[in-house]
XYZ file of C-alpha atoms in Angstrom:
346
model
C 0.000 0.000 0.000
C 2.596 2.508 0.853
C 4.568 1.386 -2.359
C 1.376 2.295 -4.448
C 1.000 5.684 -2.522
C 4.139 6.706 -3.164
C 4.770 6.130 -7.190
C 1.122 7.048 -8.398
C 0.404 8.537 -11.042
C -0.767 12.403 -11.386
C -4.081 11.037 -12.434
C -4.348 9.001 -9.952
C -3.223 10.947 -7.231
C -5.975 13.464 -7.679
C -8.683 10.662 -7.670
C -7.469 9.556 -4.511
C -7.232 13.001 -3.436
C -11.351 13.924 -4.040
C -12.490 10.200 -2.860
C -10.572 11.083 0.392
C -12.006 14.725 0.893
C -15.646 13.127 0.508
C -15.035 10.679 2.993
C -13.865 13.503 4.950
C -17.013 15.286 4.198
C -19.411 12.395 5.207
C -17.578 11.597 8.228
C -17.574 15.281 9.712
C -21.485 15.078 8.978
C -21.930 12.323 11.074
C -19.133 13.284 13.898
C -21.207 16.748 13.889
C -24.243 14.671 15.755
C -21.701 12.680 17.988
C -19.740 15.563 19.575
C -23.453 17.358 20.001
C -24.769 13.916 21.884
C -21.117 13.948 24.161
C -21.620 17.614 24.779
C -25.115 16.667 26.690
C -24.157 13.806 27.670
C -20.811 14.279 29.698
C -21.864 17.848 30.761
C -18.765 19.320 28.684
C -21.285 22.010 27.123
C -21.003 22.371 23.646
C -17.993 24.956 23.712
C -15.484 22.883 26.030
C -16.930 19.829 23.560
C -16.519 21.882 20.645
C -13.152 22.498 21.026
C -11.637 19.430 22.644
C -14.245 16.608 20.548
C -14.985 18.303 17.583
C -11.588 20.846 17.170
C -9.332 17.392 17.941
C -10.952 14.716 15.780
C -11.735 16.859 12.870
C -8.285 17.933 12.770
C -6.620 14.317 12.560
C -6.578 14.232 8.551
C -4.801 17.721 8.800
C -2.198 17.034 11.698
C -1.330 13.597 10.350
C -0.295 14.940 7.154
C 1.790 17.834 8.473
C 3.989 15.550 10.007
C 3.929 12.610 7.577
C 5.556 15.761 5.523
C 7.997 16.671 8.191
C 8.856 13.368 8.530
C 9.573 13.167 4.810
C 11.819 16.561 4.626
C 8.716 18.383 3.467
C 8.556 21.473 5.917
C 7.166 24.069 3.924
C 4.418 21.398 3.016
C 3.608 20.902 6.529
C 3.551 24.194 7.818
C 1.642 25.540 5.119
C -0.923 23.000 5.775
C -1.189 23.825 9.422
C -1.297 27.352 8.702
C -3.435 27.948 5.627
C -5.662 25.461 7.434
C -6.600 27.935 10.093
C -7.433 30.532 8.117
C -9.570 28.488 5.560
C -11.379 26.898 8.964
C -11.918 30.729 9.682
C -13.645 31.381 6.397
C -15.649 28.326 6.570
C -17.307 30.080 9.598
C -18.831 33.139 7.455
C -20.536 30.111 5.503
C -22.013 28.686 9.000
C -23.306 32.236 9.205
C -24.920 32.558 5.828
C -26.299 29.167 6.629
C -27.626 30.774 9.612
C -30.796 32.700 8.333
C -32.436 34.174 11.208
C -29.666 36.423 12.025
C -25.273 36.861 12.414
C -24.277 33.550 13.838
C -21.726 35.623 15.554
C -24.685 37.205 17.669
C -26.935 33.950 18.270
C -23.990 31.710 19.367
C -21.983 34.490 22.131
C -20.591 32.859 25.052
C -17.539 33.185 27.301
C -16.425 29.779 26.370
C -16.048 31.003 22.751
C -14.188 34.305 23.290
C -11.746 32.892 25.762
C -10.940 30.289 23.190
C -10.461 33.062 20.841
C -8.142 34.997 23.050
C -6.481 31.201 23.291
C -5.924 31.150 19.538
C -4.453 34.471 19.448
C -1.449 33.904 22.121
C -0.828 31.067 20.346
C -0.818 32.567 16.776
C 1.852 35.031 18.268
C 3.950 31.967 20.063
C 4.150 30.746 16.542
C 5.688 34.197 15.142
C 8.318 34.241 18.096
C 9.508 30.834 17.069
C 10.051 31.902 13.498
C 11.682 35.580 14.664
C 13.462 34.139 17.891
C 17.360 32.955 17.352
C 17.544 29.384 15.623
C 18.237 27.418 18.751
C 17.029 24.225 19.065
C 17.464 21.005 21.655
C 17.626 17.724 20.064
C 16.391 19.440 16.557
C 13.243 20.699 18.872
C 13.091 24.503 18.531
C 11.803 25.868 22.790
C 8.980 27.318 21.178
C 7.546 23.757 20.617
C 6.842 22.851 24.587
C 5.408 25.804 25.421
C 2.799 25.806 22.142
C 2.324 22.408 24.332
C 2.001 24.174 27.740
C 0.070 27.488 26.697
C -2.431 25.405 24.698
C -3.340 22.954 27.653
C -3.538 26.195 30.374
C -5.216 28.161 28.424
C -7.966 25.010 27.734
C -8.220 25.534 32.124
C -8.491 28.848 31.986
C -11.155 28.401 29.282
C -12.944 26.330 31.649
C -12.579 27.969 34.841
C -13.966 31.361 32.730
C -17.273 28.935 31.701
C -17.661 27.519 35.008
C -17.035 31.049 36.945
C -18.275 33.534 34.254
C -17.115 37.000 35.280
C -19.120 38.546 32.476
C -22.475 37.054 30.308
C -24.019 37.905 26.961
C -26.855 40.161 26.807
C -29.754 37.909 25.927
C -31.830 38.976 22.806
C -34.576 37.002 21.037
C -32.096 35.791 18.908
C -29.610 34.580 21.260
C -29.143 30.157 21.224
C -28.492 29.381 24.925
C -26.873 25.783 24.966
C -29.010 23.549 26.814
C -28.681 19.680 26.675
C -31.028 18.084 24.287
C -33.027 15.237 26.423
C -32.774 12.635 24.212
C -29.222 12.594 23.694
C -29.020 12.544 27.722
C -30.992 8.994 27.124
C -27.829 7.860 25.257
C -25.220 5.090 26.144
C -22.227 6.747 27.186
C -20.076 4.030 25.908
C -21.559 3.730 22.624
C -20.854 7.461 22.189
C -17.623 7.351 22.569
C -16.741 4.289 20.138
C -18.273 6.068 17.602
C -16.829 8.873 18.121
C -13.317 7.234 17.970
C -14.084 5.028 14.832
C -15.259 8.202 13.428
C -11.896 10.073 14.438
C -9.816 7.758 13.204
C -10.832 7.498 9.826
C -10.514 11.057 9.537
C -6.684 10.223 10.665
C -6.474 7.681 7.614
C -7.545 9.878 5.149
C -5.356 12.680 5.990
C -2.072 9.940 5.674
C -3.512 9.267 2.342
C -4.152 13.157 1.197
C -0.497 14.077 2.291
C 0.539 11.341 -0.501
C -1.653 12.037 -2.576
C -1.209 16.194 -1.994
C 2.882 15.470 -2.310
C 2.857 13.877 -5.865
C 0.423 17.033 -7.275
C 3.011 19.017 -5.882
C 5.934 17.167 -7.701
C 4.043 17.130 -10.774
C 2.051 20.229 -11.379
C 5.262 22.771 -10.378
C 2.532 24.905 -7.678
C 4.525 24.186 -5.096
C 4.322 23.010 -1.910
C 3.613 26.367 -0.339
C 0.485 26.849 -3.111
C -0.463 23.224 -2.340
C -0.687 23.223 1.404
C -2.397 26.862 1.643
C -4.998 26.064 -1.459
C -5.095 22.500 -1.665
C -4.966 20.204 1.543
C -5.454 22.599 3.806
C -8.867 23.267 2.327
C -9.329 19.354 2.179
C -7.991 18.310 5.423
C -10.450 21.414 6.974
C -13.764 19.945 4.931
C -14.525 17.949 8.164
C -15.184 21.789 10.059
C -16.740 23.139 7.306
C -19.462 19.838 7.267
C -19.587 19.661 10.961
C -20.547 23.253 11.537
C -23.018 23.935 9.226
C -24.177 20.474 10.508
C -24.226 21.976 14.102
C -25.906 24.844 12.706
C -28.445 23.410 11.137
C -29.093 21.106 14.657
C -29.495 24.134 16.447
C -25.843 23.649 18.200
C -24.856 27.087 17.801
C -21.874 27.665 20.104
C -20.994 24.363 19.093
C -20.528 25.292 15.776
C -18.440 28.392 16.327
C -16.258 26.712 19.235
C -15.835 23.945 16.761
C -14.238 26.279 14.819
C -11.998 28.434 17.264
C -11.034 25.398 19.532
C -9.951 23.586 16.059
C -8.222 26.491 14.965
C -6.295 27.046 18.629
C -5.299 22.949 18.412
C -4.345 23.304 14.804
C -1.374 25.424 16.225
C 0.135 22.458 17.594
C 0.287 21.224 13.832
C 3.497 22.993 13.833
C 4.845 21.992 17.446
C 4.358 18.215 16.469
C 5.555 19.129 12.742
C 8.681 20.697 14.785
C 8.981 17.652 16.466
C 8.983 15.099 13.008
C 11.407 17.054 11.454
C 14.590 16.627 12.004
C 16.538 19.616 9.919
C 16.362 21.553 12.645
C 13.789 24.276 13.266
C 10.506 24.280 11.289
C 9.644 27.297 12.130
C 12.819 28.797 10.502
C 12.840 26.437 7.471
C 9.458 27.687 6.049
C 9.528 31.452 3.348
C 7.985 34.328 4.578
C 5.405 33.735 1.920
C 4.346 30.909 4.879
C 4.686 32.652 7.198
C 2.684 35.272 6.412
C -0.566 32.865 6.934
C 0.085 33.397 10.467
C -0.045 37.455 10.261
C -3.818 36.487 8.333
C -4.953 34.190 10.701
C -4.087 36.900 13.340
C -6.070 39.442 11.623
C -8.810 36.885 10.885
C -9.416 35.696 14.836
C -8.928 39.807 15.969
C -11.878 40.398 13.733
C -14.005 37.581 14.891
C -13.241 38.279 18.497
C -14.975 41.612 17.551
C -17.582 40.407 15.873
C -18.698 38.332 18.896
C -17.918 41.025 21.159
C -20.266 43.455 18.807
C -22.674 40.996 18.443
C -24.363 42.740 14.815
C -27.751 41.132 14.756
C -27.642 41.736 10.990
C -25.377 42.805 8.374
C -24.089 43.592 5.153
C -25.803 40.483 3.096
C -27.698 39.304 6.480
C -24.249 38.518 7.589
C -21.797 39.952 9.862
C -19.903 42.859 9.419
C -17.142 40.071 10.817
C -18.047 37.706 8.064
C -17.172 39.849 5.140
C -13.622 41.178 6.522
C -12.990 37.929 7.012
C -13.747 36.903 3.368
C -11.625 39.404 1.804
C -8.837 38.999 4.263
C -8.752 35.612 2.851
C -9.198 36.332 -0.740
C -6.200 38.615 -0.273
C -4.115 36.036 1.059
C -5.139 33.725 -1.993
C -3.982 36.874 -4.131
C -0.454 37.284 -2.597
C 0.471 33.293 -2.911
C -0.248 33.272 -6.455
C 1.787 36.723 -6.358
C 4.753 35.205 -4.848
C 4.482 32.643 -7.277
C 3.434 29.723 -4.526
């Protein structure tokens, strides 16, 4: 199997890439319902569940093949992944909210839980643009970054839940507003069964993304985009199809914050794409082994998160298109990264 993988065809490398992004797409669909059941179930509440279920097992496909790329001297391959993989996962949220008819999903779904995991993301957006401006120093080929991407991501998950258990400050509540309350039925529910579904579910999202970083490597070889063009464009976008076909399934189930926590608690654990990327490669530092053009994902995905941090703070009922305000900023901040990697030349 791994023989075939690795001296396919063009041809057949992009079949195998669009059979493995639906199965990605069908699987999130169904791992949308799961997380939702868990959330009521375990008492997590759909944010903590959003962003430890959902953000962890839809992110499998996406962290295995960053560091099946590290691991195969592929760093710019990896981190673009990782990177362009948060800011697509950001734009798939303004299609939750056009999904969302009755008004900004932004201003239905606020809850602490989903701007401390925001605040999360950002610190650990930043820790990744120290590691790639701090000395190259590393310890065993690990760069120090790495551990504390490790450490800051697990604190800030307590702090995230200490805020939701402890709120020092609560939405205003407006006819619009989706309070999280568990569903009865899913409380009903073997526990057990749950959970093995949820894992089986998991890890054939893991499978798939081994067999899209093959798959993504040999369009890379073959086409000339490069492997910076690839990872921002191509597998980022597929590897992220299981949070764009969760949330709108969450939306559409009435699991608002779990949608949008979905989203930023993937995005904040999608960080650590790089730290175990840092890890698999062993050519030293990633984070100092990827162009600027990379890097510069990072700055995006900044700008991206700071906007939707406002746009839940603001809370627009409606907007430009019955979206929010946030929503389209967010859209052309990612168009305009699309426009400088093709500007760069991938």
């Amino acid at each position: 199997m791994l023989s075939l993988l690795n001296e396919m065809s063009l041809t057949f490398a992009i079949g195998l890439f669009l059979v493995f992004a639906a199965v990605i797409g069908v699987v999130g669909t169904r791992l949308a319902h799961i997380v939702d059941d868990l959330a009521d179930r375990t008492g997590l509440g759909e944010a903590i569940a959003g962003a430890v279920l959902m953000g962890m097992a839809t992110s499998l496909s996406g962290i295995v093949l960053s560091v099946s790329a590290a691991l195969r001297d592929q760093p710019e391959l990896a981190m673009s992944n990782a990177l362009g993989g948060i800011a697509v996962q950001t734009l798939f949220l303004t299609a939750a909210d056009i999904a969302y008819k009755r008004a900004n999903l932004e201003h239905a779904a606020a809850s602490i839980g989903n701007l401390m995991q925001g605040s999360l993301l950002l610190c650990m957006l930043a820790l990744l643009l120290i590691g790639r401006f701090s000395p190259e120093v590393t310890i065993w080929n690990v760069h120090p970054i790495t551990p504390l991407l490790f450490i800051g991501y697990v604190y800030g998950l307590h702090l995230v839940g200490k805020a939701q258990a402890n709120p020092m400050w609560r939405p205003s509540r407006t006819r619009e507003t989706k309070v999280d309350e568990p569903d009865e039925q899913a409380l009903q529910q073997p526990l057990i069964t749950l959970w093995l579904i949820f894992a089986l579910l998991a890890a054939v999202l893991g499978i798939s993304g081994f067999v899209l970083e093959r798959s993504a490597s040999v369009i890379a070889e073959q086409t000339g985009l490069g492997q910076a063009a690839v990872g921002v464009l191509l597998t980022s976008v597929a590897t992220s199809l299981p949070e764009l076909v969760t949330t709108i399934a969450a939306v559409r189930r009435g699991a608002l914050t779990l949608a949008v926590a979905g989203i930023i608690g993937g995005n904040a654990f999608d960080t650590l794409f790089a730290a175990a990327s840092d890890i698999a490669y062993r050519g030293g530092s990633i984070y100092h082994a990827v162009p600027d053009s990379v890097t510069l994902w990072v700055a995006l995905s900044l700008l991206m998160t700071g906007v939707l941090i406002m746009g839940l703070i603001r809370r627009e009922e409606q907007g430009p298109g019955r979206i929010g305000f946030e929503s389209v900023a967010i859209i052309a901040c990612y168009v305009a990264g699309v426009v400088m990697v093709f500007y760069n030349g991938g």
